[in-house]
PDB file of C-alpha atoms in Angstrom:
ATOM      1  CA  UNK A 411     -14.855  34.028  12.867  1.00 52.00           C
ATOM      2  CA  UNK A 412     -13.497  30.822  11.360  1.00 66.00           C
ATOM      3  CA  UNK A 413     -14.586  29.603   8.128  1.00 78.00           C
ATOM      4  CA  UNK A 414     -14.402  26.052   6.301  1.00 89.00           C
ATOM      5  CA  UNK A 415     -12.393  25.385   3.609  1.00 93.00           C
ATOM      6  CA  UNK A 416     -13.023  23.350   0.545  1.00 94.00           C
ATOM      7  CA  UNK A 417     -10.970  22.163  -2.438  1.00 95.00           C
ATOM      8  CA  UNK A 418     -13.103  24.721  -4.296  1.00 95.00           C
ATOM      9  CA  UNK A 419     -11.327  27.102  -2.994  1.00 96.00           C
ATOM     10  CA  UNK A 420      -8.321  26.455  -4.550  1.00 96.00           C
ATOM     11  CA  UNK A 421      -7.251  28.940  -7.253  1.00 97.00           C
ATOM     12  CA  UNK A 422      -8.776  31.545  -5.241  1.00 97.00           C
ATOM     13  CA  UNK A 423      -7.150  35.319  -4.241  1.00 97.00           C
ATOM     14  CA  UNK A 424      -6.181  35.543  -1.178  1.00 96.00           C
ATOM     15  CA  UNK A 425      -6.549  39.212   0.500  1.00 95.00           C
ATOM     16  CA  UNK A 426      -5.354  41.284   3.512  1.00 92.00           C
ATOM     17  CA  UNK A 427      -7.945  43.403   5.302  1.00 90.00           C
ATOM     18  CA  UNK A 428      -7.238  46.329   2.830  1.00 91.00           C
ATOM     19  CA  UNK A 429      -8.769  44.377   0.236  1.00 92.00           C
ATOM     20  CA  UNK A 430      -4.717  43.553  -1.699  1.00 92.00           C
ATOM     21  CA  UNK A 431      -4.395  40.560  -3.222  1.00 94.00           C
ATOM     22  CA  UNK A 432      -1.477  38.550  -1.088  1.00 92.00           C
ATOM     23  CA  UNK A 433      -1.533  35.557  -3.472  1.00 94.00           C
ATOM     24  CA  UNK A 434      -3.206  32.023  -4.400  1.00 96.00           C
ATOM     25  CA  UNK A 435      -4.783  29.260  -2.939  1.00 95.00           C
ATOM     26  CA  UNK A 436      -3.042  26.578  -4.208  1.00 91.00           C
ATOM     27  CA  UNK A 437      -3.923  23.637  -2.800  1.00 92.00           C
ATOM     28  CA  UNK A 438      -6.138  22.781  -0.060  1.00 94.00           C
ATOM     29  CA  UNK A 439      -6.061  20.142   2.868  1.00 88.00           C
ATOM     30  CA  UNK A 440      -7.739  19.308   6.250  1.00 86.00           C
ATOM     31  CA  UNK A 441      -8.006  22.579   7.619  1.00 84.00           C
ATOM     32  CA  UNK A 442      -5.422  24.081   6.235  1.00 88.00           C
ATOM     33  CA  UNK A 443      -4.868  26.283   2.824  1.00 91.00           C
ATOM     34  CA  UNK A 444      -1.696  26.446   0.871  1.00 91.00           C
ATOM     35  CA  UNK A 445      -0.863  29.307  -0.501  1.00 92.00           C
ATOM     36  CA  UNK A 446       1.361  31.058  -3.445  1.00 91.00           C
ATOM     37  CA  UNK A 447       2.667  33.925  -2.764  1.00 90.00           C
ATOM     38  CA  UNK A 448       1.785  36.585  -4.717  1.00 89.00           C
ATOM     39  CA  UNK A 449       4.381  40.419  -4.438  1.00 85.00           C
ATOM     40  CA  UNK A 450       1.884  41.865  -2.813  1.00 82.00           C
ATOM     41  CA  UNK A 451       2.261  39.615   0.281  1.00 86.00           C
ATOM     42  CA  UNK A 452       4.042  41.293   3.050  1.00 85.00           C
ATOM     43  CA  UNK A 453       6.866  40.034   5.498  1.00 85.00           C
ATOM     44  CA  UNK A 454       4.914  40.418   8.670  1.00 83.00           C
ATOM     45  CA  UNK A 455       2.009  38.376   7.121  1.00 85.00           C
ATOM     46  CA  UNK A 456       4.572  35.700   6.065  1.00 84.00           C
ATOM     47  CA  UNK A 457       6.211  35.636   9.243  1.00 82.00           C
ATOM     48  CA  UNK A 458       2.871  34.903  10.865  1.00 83.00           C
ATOM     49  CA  UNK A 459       1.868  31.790   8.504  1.00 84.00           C
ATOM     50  CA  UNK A 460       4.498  28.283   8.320  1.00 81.00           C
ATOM     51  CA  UNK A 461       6.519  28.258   5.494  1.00 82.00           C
ATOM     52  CA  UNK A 462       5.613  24.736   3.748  1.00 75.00           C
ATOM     53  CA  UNK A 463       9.070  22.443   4.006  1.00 64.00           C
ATOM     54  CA  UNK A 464       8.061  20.644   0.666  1.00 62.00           C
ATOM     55  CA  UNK A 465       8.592  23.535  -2.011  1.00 62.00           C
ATOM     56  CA  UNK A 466       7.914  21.995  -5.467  1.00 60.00           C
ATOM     57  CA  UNK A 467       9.292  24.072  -9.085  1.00 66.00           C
ATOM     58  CA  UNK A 468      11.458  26.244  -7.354  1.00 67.00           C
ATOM     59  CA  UNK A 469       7.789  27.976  -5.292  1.00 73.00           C
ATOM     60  CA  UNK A 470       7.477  28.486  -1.952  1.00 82.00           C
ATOM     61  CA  UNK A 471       3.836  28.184  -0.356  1.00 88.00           C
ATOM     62  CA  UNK A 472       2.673  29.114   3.302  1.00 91.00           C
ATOM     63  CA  UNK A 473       0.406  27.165   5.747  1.00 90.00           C
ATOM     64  CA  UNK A 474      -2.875  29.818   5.838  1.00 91.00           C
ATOM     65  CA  UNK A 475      -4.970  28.110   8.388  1.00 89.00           C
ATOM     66  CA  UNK A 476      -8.285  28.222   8.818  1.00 90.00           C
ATOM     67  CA  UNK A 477      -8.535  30.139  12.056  1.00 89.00           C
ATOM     68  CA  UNK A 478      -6.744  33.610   9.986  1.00 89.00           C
ATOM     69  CA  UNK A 479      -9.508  33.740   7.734  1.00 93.00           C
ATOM     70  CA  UNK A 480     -12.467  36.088   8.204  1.00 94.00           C
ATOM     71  CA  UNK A 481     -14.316  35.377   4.973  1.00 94.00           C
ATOM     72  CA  UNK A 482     -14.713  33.000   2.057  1.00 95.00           C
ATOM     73  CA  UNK A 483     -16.869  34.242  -0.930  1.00 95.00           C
ATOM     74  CA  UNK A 484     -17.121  32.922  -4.562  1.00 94.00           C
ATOM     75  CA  UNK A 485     -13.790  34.330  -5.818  1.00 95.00           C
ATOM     76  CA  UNK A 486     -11.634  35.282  -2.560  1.00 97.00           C
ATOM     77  CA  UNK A 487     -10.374  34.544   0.576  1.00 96.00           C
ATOM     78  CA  UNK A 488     -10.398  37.275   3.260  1.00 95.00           C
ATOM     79  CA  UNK A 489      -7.931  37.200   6.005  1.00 92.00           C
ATOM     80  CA  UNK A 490      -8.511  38.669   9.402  1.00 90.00           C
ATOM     81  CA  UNK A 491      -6.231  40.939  10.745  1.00 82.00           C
ATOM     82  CA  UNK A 492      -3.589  39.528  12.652  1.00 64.00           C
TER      83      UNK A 492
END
């Protein structure tokens, strides 16, 4: 499943299949989320999304694109598993 996303998606969790919170949308473009980080977010998930080059106050954000998420609902983003 692929869903669509929206600039009012920004500021929403993002979570894994288990339901964690991985971090934040932060931004959102053409098909294509940007995403903060949150502790929670695992190496093997970030070594599956691209890094963003342009890293702005010292925080990194990844490329989540739209093709990794399962679900969008009114306060999260659901990733499929990967």
């Amino acid at each position: 499943m692929c869903a669509t996303l929206t600039v009012d998606d920004e500021e929403k969790r993002v979570v894994n299949t288990n339901g964690e919170e991985i971090g934040t949308i932060d931004e959102v473009g053409t098909g294509v989320a940007y995403v903060e980080p949150g502790p929670e977010m695992a190496e093997s998930i970030k070594s599956r999304l691209r890094r963003d080059r342009d890293v702005t106050g010292g925080m990194e954000r990844y490329h989540l694109d739209e093709d990794h998420i399962e679900e969008i609902t009114g306060d999260e983003v659901r990733l499929q598993q990967f």
